[in-house]
mmCIF file of C-alpha atoms in Angstrom:
data_model
loop_
_atom_site.group_PDB
_atom_site.id
_atom_site.type_symbol
_atom_site.label_atom_id
_atom_site.label_comp_id
_atom_site.label_asym_id
_atom_site.label_seq_id
_atom_site.Cartn_x
_atom_site.Cartn_y
_atom_site.Cartn_z
ATOM 1 C CA GLY A 1 118.843 -75.485 -41.691
ATOM 2 C CA ALA A 2 115.185 -74.824 -41.353
ATOM 3 C CA ASP A 3 115.463 -70.748 -41.297
ATOM 4 C CA GLY A 4 116.748 -70.869 -45.092
ATOM 5 C CA GLY A 5 119.948 -72.649 -44.695
ATOM 6 C CA PHE A 6 119.073 -75.799 -46.947
ATOM 7 C CA ALA A 7 117.636 -73.433 -49.894
ATOM 8 C CA VAL A 8 121.792 -72.905 -49.919
ATOM 9 C CA PRO A 9 123.691 -75.080 -52.427
ATOM 10 C CA PRO A 10 126.279 -77.005 -51.489
ATOM 11 C CA GLU A 11 129.892 -76.906 -53.762
ATOM 12 C CA TRP A 12 131.779 -80.071 -54.334
ATOM 13 C CA LYS A 13 135.510 -80.190 -54.701
ATOM 14 C CA SER A 14 136.445 -81.808 -57.912
ATOM 15 C CA GLU A 15 138.762 -84.763 -57.364
ATOM 16 C CA ILE A 16 137.835 -87.779 -55.954
ATOM 17 C CA MET A 17 139.245 -88.211 -51.447
ATOM 18 C CA ARG A 18 140.170 -91.383 -50.571
ATOM 19 C CA MET A 19 140.049 -92.856 -47.205
ATOM 20 C CA VAL A 20 142.806 -95.341 -47.910
ATOM 21 C CA GLU A 21 145.963 -94.853 -49.941
ATOM 22 C CA GLY A 22 147.719 -97.581 -51.520
ATOM 23 C CA GLU A 23 150.647 -99.353 -49.953
ATOM 24 C CA ASP A 24 154.217 -99.169 -51.226
ATOM 25 C CA SER A 25 154.731 -101.445 -53.864
ATOM 26 C CA LEU A 26 157.400 -104.418 -53.329
ATOM 27 C CA LEU A 27 157.623 -104.978 -56.993
ATOM 28 C CA ALA A 28 160.399 -102.501 -57.359
ATOM 29 C CA ARG A 29 163.052 -104.261 -55.013
ATOM 30 C CA THR A 30 162.874 -107.540 -56.764
ATOM 31 C CA ASP A 31 164.899 -108.143 -59.444
ATOM 32 C CA GLN A 32 163.169 -107.547 -62.420
ATOM 33 C CA GLN A 33 163.945 -108.284 -65.987
ATOM 34 C CA ARG A 34 161.829 -106.974 -69.077
ATOM 35 C CA VAL A 35 160.920 -109.095 -72.094
ATOM 36 C CA SER A 36 159.524 -108.555 -75.455
ATOM 37 C CA GLY A 37 157.814 -112.126 -75.564
ATOM 38 C CA ASN A 38 156.078 -114.449 -73.407
ATOM 39 C CA SER A 39 158.243 -116.409 -71.637
ATOM 40 C CA ILE A 40 161.956 -116.443 -70.601
ATOM 41 C CA THR A 41 164.889 -118.935 -69.968
ATOM 42 C CA PHE A 42 167.290 -118.221 -67.475
ATOM 43 C CA PRO A 43 170.697 -120.872 -67.163
ATOM 44 C CA VAL A 44 170.720 -120.864 -63.351
ATOM 45 C CA ASP A 45 173.381 -121.796 -61.484
ATOM 46 C CA GLU A 46 172.846 -122.572 -57.564
ATOM 47 C CA SER A 47 176.219 -123.955 -56.694
ATOM 48 C CA THR A 48 177.917 -122.310 -52.833
ATOM 49 C CA ALA A 49 181.258 -121.680 -53.195
ATOM 50 C CA TRP A 50 182.142 -124.345 -50.425
ATOM 51 C CA GLN A 51 180.498 -126.583 -52.239
ATOM 52 C CA SER A 52 182.939 -129.478 -52.194
ATOM 53 C CA THR A 53 181.421 -131.655 -55.744
ATOM 54 C CA GLY A 54 179.257 -130.227 -58.541
ATOM 55 C CA GLY A 55 179.808 -127.307 -60.366
ATOM 56 C CA ILE A 56 183.360 -125.244 -60.816
ATOM 57 C CA GLN A 57 185.807 -126.615 -58.377
ATOM 58 C CA THR A 58 189.662 -126.048 -57.173
ATOM 59 C CA TYR A 59 192.126 -127.120 -55.567
ATOM 60 C CA TRP A 60 195.504 -127.346 -54.156
ATOM 61 C CA ASP A 61 197.842 -129.280 -56.019
ATOM 62 C CA GLY A 62 202.021 -129.353 -56.326
ATOM 63 C CA GLU A 63 204.251 -128.473 -59.374
ATOM 64 C CA GLY A 64 203.765 -130.489 -62.259
ATOM 65 C CA SER A 65 200.563 -131.972 -61.465
ATOM 66 C CA THR A 66 197.743 -132.360 -63.651
ATOM 67 C CA ILE A 67 195.306 -130.212 -62.812
ATOM 68 C CA THR A 68 191.835 -131.530 -62.216
ATOM 69 C CA GLN A 69 189.333 -130.636 -64.676
ATOM 70 C CA SER A 70 185.822 -129.446 -63.247
ATOM 71 C CA LYS A 71 182.702 -128.231 -65.240
ATOM 72 C CA PRO A 72 180.229 -125.619 -64.358
ATOM 73 C CA GLN A 73 176.937 -126.461 -63.037
ATOM 74 C CA LEU A 74 173.624 -125.298 -64.319
ATOM 75 C CA LYS A 75 170.047 -125.994 -65.410
ATOM 76 C CA ASP A 76 167.259 -124.118 -67.051
ATOM 77 C CA VAL A 77 164.766 -121.725 -65.929
ATOM 78 C CA THR A 78 161.366 -120.973 -68.058
ATOM 79 C CA ILE A 79 159.039 -118.374 -66.424
ATOM 80 C CA LYS A 80 155.921 -117.422 -68.494
ATOM 81 C CA LEU A 81 154.071 -114.425 -67.962
ATOM 82 C CA HIS A 82 150.571 -114.301 -66.770
ATOM 83 C CA ARG A 83 147.942 -111.745 -66.655
ATOM 84 C CA LEU A 84 146.308 -109.465 -63.753
ATOM 85 C CA THR A 85 143.746 -107.259 -65.511
ATOM 86 C CA ALA A 86 140.583 -104.952 -64.511
ATOM 87 C CA LEU A 87 137.496 -103.562 -66.136
ATOM 88 C CA VAL A 88 135.950 -100.503 -65.131
ATOM 89 C CA PRO A 89 132.505 -99.589 -66.780
ATOM 90 C CA MET A 90 131.713 -95.779 -66.526
ATOM 91 C CA THR A 91 128.879 -93.806 -68.284
ATOM 92 C CA GLU A 92 129.622 -91.050 -70.284
ATOM 93 C CA GLU A 93 127.273 -88.750 -68.610
ATOM 94 C CA LEU A 94 129.020 -89.433 -65.553
ATOM 95 C CA LEU A 95 132.243 -88.886 -67.298
ATOM 96 C CA GLU A 96 131.222 -85.945 -68.255
ATOM 97 C CA ASP A 97 129.589 -84.508 -65.478
ATOM 98 C CA ALA A 98 132.261 -85.028 -62.981
ATOM 99 C CA PRO A 99 135.688 -85.367 -65.129
ATOM 100 C CA ALA A 100 137.563 -86.240 -62.260
ATOM 101 C CA LEU A 101 136.350 -89.672 -62.373
ATOM 102 C CA ALA A 102 139.001 -90.953 -65.260
ATOM 103 C CA GLY A 103 141.586 -89.541 -63.576
ATOM 104 C CA TYR A 104 140.408 -91.635 -60.132
ATOM 105 C CA VAL A 105 139.700 -94.855 -62.183
ATOM 106 C CA THR A 106 142.930 -94.661 -63.104
ATOM 107 C CA ALA A 107 144.654 -94.309 -60.051
ATOM 108 C CA LYS A 108 143.122 -96.513 -57.775
ATOM 109 C CA ALA A 109 142.951 -99.419 -60.793
ATOM 110 C CA GLY A 110 147.053 -98.938 -59.977
ATOM 111 C CA GLU A 111 146.843 -99.117 -56.624
ATOM 112 C CA LYS A 112 145.026 -102.112 -56.487
ATOM 113 C CA LEU A 113 147.141 -103.891 -59.591
ATOM 114 C CA ALA A 114 150.247 -103.088 -57.027
ATOM 115 C CA PHE A 115 149.003 -104.431 -54.017
ATOM 116 C CA LYS A 116 147.968 -107.573 -56.115
ATOM 117 C CA VAL A 117 151.212 -108.123 -57.044
ATOM 118 C CA ASN A 118 152.311 -107.492 -53.319
ATOM 119 C CA ASP A 119 150.115 -110.286 -52.098
ATOM 120 C CA ALA A 120 151.500 -112.445 -55.179
ATOM 121 C CA ILE A 121 155.105 -111.981 -53.942
ATOM 122 C CA ILE A 122 153.947 -112.935 -50.950
ATOM 123 C CA ASN A 123 151.018 -115.633 -50.632
ATOM 124 C CA GLY A 124 151.594 -116.418 -54.286
ATOM 125 C CA THR A 125 150.421 -119.686 -55.510
ATOM 126 C CA GLY A 126 152.412 -120.167 -58.485
ATOM 127 C CA ALA A 127 149.448 -121.441 -60.507
ATOM 128 C CA GLY A 128 148.340 -118.606 -62.677
ATOM 129 C CA GLN A 129 149.853 -116.580 -60.296
ATOM 130 C CA PRO A 130 153.745 -115.543 -59.309
ATOM 131 C CA LEU A 131 154.762 -117.968 -56.426
ATOM 132 C CA GLY A 132 154.763 -116.636 -53.579
ATOM 133 C CA ILE A 133 157.972 -116.560 -50.670
ATOM 134 C CA LEU A 134 155.787 -118.216 -48.422
ATOM 135 C CA ASN A 135 154.685 -121.033 -50.798
ATOM 136 C CA ALA A 136 158.294 -121.530 -52.379
ATOM 137 C CA PRO A 137 160.236 -124.709 -51.798
ATOM 138 C CA CYS A 138 163.741 -122.085 -50.930
ATOM 139 C CA LYS A 139 161.724 -120.693 -47.808
ATOM 140 C CA VAL A 140 163.175 -121.279 -44.093
ATOM 141 C CA GLN A 141 160.680 -121.144 -41.093
ATOM 142 C CA VAL A 142 162.097 -120.994 -37.872
ATOM 143 C CA GLY A 143 160.387 -122.497 -34.584
ATOM 144 C CA LYS A 144 159.006 -120.841 -31.792
ATOM 145 C CA ILE A 145 160.921 -120.297 -28.570
ATOM 146 C CA SER A 146 159.202 -123.034 -26.287
ATOM 147 C CA SER A 147 156.709 -122.019 -24.292
ATOM 148 C CA GLN A 148 156.429 -119.192 -25.960
ATOM 149 C CA VAL A 149 153.261 -116.852 -25.891
ATOM 150 C CA ALA A 150 150.367 -117.296 -28.194
ATOM 151 C CA ASP A 151 150.365 -114.197 -30.609
ATOM 152 C CA THR A 152 153.833 -112.632 -29.534
ATOM 153 C CA ILE A 153 156.691 -111.871 -31.528
ATOM 154 C CA HIS A 154 160.251 -112.880 -29.253
ATOM 155 C CA ALA A 155 163.018 -110.790 -29.405
ATOM 156 C CA LYS A 156 164.996 -114.513 -29.922
ATOM 157 C CA ASN A 157 162.254 -114.761 -32.560
ATOM 158 C CA ILE A 158 163.927 -111.865 -34.240
ATOM 159 C CA VAL A 159 167.757 -113.592 -33.999
ATOM 160 C CA THR A 160 167.326 -116.540 -35.273
ATOM 161 C CA MET A 161 165.284 -115.951 -38.092
ATOM 162 C CA TRP A 162 168.564 -113.287 -39.049
ATOM 163 C CA SER A 163 171.268 -116.103 -38.384
ATOM 164 C CA ARG A 164 169.512 -118.259 -41.013
ATOM 165 C CA LEU A 165 169.945 -115.094 -43.963
ATOM 166 C CA PRO A 166 172.662 -115.305 -45.966
ATOM 167 C CA ALA A 167 175.330 -112.726 -44.826
ATOM 168 C CA ALA A 168 175.914 -111.456 -48.452
ATOM 169 C CA SER A 169 171.816 -110.708 -48.167
ATOM 170 C CA GLN A 170 171.921 -108.973 -45.049
ATOM 171 C CA ARG A 171 172.544 -105.382 -46.475
ATOM 172 C CA ASN A 172 169.803 -105.880 -49.043
ATOM 173 C CA ALA A 173 166.690 -107.679 -46.297
ATOM 174 C CA VAL A 174 163.688 -106.288 -45.415
ATOM 175 C CA TRP A 175 161.598 -107.144 -42.778
ATOM 176 C CA LEU A 176 157.918 -107.363 -44.128
ATOM 177 C CA ILE A 177 155.480 -107.369 -41.280
ATOM 178 C CA ASN A 178 151.718 -106.598 -40.688
ATOM 179 C CA GLN A 179 150.740 -103.819 -38.746
ATOM 180 C CA ASP A 180 149.149 -105.602 -35.867
ATOM 181 C CA CYS A 181 153.008 -106.432 -35.442
ATOM 182 C CA LEU A 182 154.336 -102.890 -34.341
ATOM 183 C CA PRO A 183 153.480 -102.676 -31.287
ATOM 184 C CA GLN A 184 155.661 -105.932 -30.102
ATOM 185 C CA ILE A 185 158.267 -105.036 -32.741
ATOM 186 C CA TYR A 186 158.526 -101.257 -30.755
ATOM 187 C CA GLN A 187 159.369 -103.060 -27.843
ATOM 188 C CA LEU A 188 161.307 -105.463 -28.676
ATOM 189 C CA GLY A 189 164.639 -106.019 -26.230
ATOM 190 C CA PHE A 190 166.940 -108.543 -24.855
ATOM 191 C CA ALA A 191 168.640 -109.138 -21.106
ATOM 192 C CA VAL A 192 172.457 -108.189 -21.690
ATOM 193 C CA THR A 193 174.739 -109.922 -18.953
ATOM 194 C CA ASP A 194 178.330 -109.841 -17.698
ATOM 195 C CA GLY A 195 178.809 -113.476 -18.092
ATOM 196 C CA THR A 196 177.272 -114.049 -15.014
ATOM 197 C CA THR A 197 173.298 -113.950 -13.823
ATOM 198 C CA THR A 198 173.649 -110.209 -13.064
ATOM 199 C CA ASN A 199 172.267 -108.025 -15.803
ATOM 200 C CA VAL A 200 173.798 -105.372 -16.923
ATOM 201 C CA GLY A 201 172.004 -103.758 -19.515
ATOM 202 C CA ALA A 202 168.940 -104.363 -22.386
ATOM 203 C CA GLY A 203 170.022 -104.668 -26.085
ATOM 204 C CA ALA A 204 167.544 -103.225 -27.995
ATOM 205 C CA LEU A 205 167.024 -104.781 -31.803
ATOM 206 C CA TYR A 206 164.177 -101.928 -33.146
ATOM 207 C CA MET A 207 165.065 -98.520 -33.268
ATOM 208 C CA GLY A 208 162.471 -95.606 -34.994
ATOM 209 C CA PRO A 209 162.443 -93.629 -37.655
ATOM 210 C CA GLY A 210 165.083 -91.127 -37.659
ATOM 211 C CA GLN A 211 167.302 -92.798 -35.487
ATOM 212 C CA MET A 212 169.446 -94.347 -37.964
ATOM 213 C CA ALA A 213 171.060 -92.778 -41.297
ATOM 214 C CA GLY A 214 168.714 -93.751 -43.906
ATOM 215 C CA GLY A 215 166.404 -94.565 -41.504
ATOM 216 C CA ALA A 216 162.831 -96.454 -42.782
ATOM 217 C CA PRO A 217 159.192 -94.342 -42.244
ATOM 218 C CA SER A 218 158.578 -97.566 -39.699
ATOM 219 C CA GLY A 219 162.102 -97.820 -38.037
ATOM 220 C CA THR A 220 164.781 -100.623 -38.482
ATOM 221 C CA LEU A 221 165.059 -104.319 -37.148
ATOM 222 C CA LEU A 222 168.987 -105.155 -36.743
ATOM 223 C CA GLY A 223 169.861 -102.063 -39.020
ATOM 224 C CA ARG A 224 167.225 -103.272 -41.714
ATOM 225 C CA PRO A 225 163.810 -101.466 -42.853
ATOM 226 C CA ILE A 226 160.283 -102.508 -41.722
ATOM 227 C CA VAL A 227 158.137 -102.899 -44.737
ATOM 228 C CA VAL A 228 154.644 -102.852 -43.194
ATOM 229 C CA THR A 229 152.071 -104.343 -45.666
ATOM 230 C CA GLU A 230 148.498 -105.751 -45.086
ATOM 231 C CA ALA A 231 149.948 -109.179 -47.890
ATOM 232 C CA CYS A 232 151.155 -110.514 -44.428
ATOM 233 C CA ALA A 233 149.061 -112.414 -42.104
ATOM 234 C CA THR A 234 147.864 -111.398 -38.565
ATOM 235 C CA LEU A 235 150.086 -111.461 -36.121
ATOM 236 C CA GLY A 236 150.551 -114.771 -34.452
ATOM 237 C CA ASP A 237 149.725 -116.552 -38.016
ATOM 238 C CA ALA A 238 152.842 -117.583 -40.309
ATOM 239 C CA GLY A 239 154.439 -114.877 -42.425
ATOM 240 C CA ASP A 240 152.894 -112.410 -40.217
ATOM 241 C CA ILE A 241 156.516 -111.451 -39.857
ATOM 242 C CA VAL A 242 159.074 -112.192 -43.305
ATOM 243 C CA LEU A 243 162.369 -111.539 -43.441
ATOM 244 C CA ALA A 244 163.351 -110.965 -47.412
ATOM 245 C CA ASP A 245 165.978 -110.188 -49.727
ATOM 246 C CA LEU A 246 163.875 -109.574 -52.256
ATOM 247 C CA SER A 247 166.963 -108.817 -54.892
ATOM 248 C CA LYS A 248 166.840 -112.334 -54.500
ATOM 249 C CA TYR A 249 163.082 -112.201 -56.230
ATOM 250 C CA LEU A 250 162.798 -112.780 -59.910
ATOM 251 C CA THR A 251 160.268 -110.865 -61.725
ATOM 252 C CA VAL A 252 159.376 -110.808 -65.281
ATOM 253 C CA VAL A 253 157.658 -107.592 -66.531
ATOM 254 C CA LYS A 254 156.086 -107.131 -69.985
ATOM 255 C CA GLY A 255 156.253 -103.521 -70.299
ATOM 256 C CA ALA A 256 154.178 -101.107 -68.266
ATOM 257 C CA VAL A 257 150.489 -101.217 -67.247
ATOM 258 C CA LYS A 258 148.742 -101.361 -70.086
ATOM 259 C CA ALA A 259 145.170 -98.415 -70.102
ATOM 260 C CA ASP A 260 142.611 -98.111 -72.616
ATOM 261 C CA THR A 261 139.001 -97.110 -73.415
ATOM 262 C CA SER A 262 136.470 -98.226 -75.240
ATOM 263 C CA ILE A 263 133.187 -97.122 -76.359
ATOM 264 C CA HIS A 264 132.209 -100.140 -77.753
ATOM 265 C CA LEU A 265 131.967 -102.911 -75.422
ATOM 266 C CA TRP A 266 128.602 -101.240 -73.820
ATOM 267 C CA PHE A 267 127.831 -99.115 -77.035
ATOM 268 C CA ASP A 268 124.328 -99.564 -76.195
ATOM 269 C CA GLN A 269 124.373 -98.147 -72.530
ATOM 270 C CA ASN A 270 126.477 -94.966 -73.460
ATOM 271 C CA ALA A 271 129.045 -95.840 -71.301
ATOM 272 C CA VAL A 272 133.124 -96.146 -70.879
ATOM 273 C CA ALA A 273 134.650 -99.108 -70.724
ATOM 274 C CA PHE A 274 138.667 -99.134 -68.748
ATOM 275 C CA ARG A 275 140.522 -101.411 -68.839
ATOM 276 C CA PHE A 276 144.048 -102.235 -67.490
ATOM 277 C CA VAL A 277 146.120 -104.895 -67.992
ATOM 278 C CA MET A 278 149.523 -105.962 -66.649
ATOM 279 C CA ARG A 279 151.697 -109.353 -67.419
ATOM 280 C CA ILE A 280 154.134 -109.951 -64.741
ATOM 281 C CA ASN A 281 155.128 -113.506 -63.370
ATOM 282 C CA GLY A 282 157.595 -114.360 -60.442
ATOM 283 C CA GLN A 283 159.652 -116.176 -58.341
ATOM 284 C CA PRO A 284 162.070 -116.688 -55.711
ATOM 285 C CA TRP A 285 165.654 -117.255 -57.727
ATOM 286 C CA LEU A 286 166.522 -120.638 -55.575
ATOM 287 C CA SER A 287 164.554 -124.079 -55.629
ATOM 288 C CA THR A 288 165.983 -124.870 -52.747
ATOM 289 C CA PRO A 289 167.622 -123.737 -49.219
ATOM 290 C CA ILE A 290 171.594 -122.947 -49.141
ATOM 291 C CA ALA A 291 173.496 -125.976 -47.457
ATOM 292 C CA ARG A 292 176.277 -124.782 -45.663
ATOM 293 C CA LYS A 293 180.112 -126.099 -45.100
ATOM 294 C CA SER A 294 180.009 -125.745 -41.433
ATOM 295 C CA GLY A 295 176.838 -126.376 -39.113
ATOM 296 C CA SER A 296 173.765 -128.122 -40.002
ATOM 297 C CA ASN A 297 170.841 -125.408 -39.945
ATOM 298 C CA THR A 298 170.244 -124.007 -43.773
ATOM 299 C CA LEU A 299 170.137 -120.575 -45.449
ATOM 300 C CA SER A 300 167.634 -118.477 -47.207
ATOM 301 C CA HIS A 301 166.910 -115.105 -49.008
ATOM 302 C CA PHE A 302 163.831 -115.836 -47.237
ATOM 303 C CA ILE A 303 163.018 -116.276 -44.043
ATOM 304 C CA THR A 304 159.386 -116.551 -41.566
ATOM 305 C CA LEU A 305 158.476 -117.203 -38.643
ATOM 306 C CA GLU A 306 156.296 -120.550 -37.437
ATOM 307 C CA ALA A 307 153.080 -119.786 -36.269
ATOM 308 C CA ARG A 308 152.233 -118.435 -32.655
#
């Protein structure tokens, strides 16, 4: 450098290198409904096929008997859109001298919006934002096993969570997990006996990427894909692992993300305003867990594990 190297001008790449890419959007996995107005109302039937009272019923009767009447049991659910926004100023000189910045701002804002939606689907309060899985009244939370060590995930936790998922949702469900959980997820298994106390092998719950047809990048648990997201809580906290059938999560969206630019907002500062607006709301379809015909344990499309 001191011998003349410092006089050589550096070259710059035109695009901006990002150290961390955005994560996959959960929105695409939900039941998306498009609207043209500010809200939408749905008729909802929450009765089960085995429910013996309320809603449409079926009866065994004899020839010539009067058929027993029954009526649908519907209720209205109204969802009003909320607004998710980003506003970014950039000087005109900077945009002229570094043209890649405009594309970078648009792409980065898209990543930020996508994660904010992911976070709302899992953690949303329902006040000015979607109602998230962890705060939904239909969520089922399973307990840890007795004397379970703190900050652990046990194979019995996984099979218990799976047992609380409706059978019809087992082909659609995914495991949403925090990345801190992966080391323990990769080692999950349980002893298999021959009916006595003899251990004859180990039952594997986790299968790595490529071990199943159509496998997921992070592998599978009980045959369903693992989706890693920073929206899940850290290992040991409630919400670190969520079993979810996101097709039973309703999202209402108006159009696509609206992206605008303006030179007028900060005209005296010679700055361009980049504005991004997304109108969306969401909540689980169910308002309460599903009661069983046989058995006391309720079912849900969204299962979590209590804090350990």
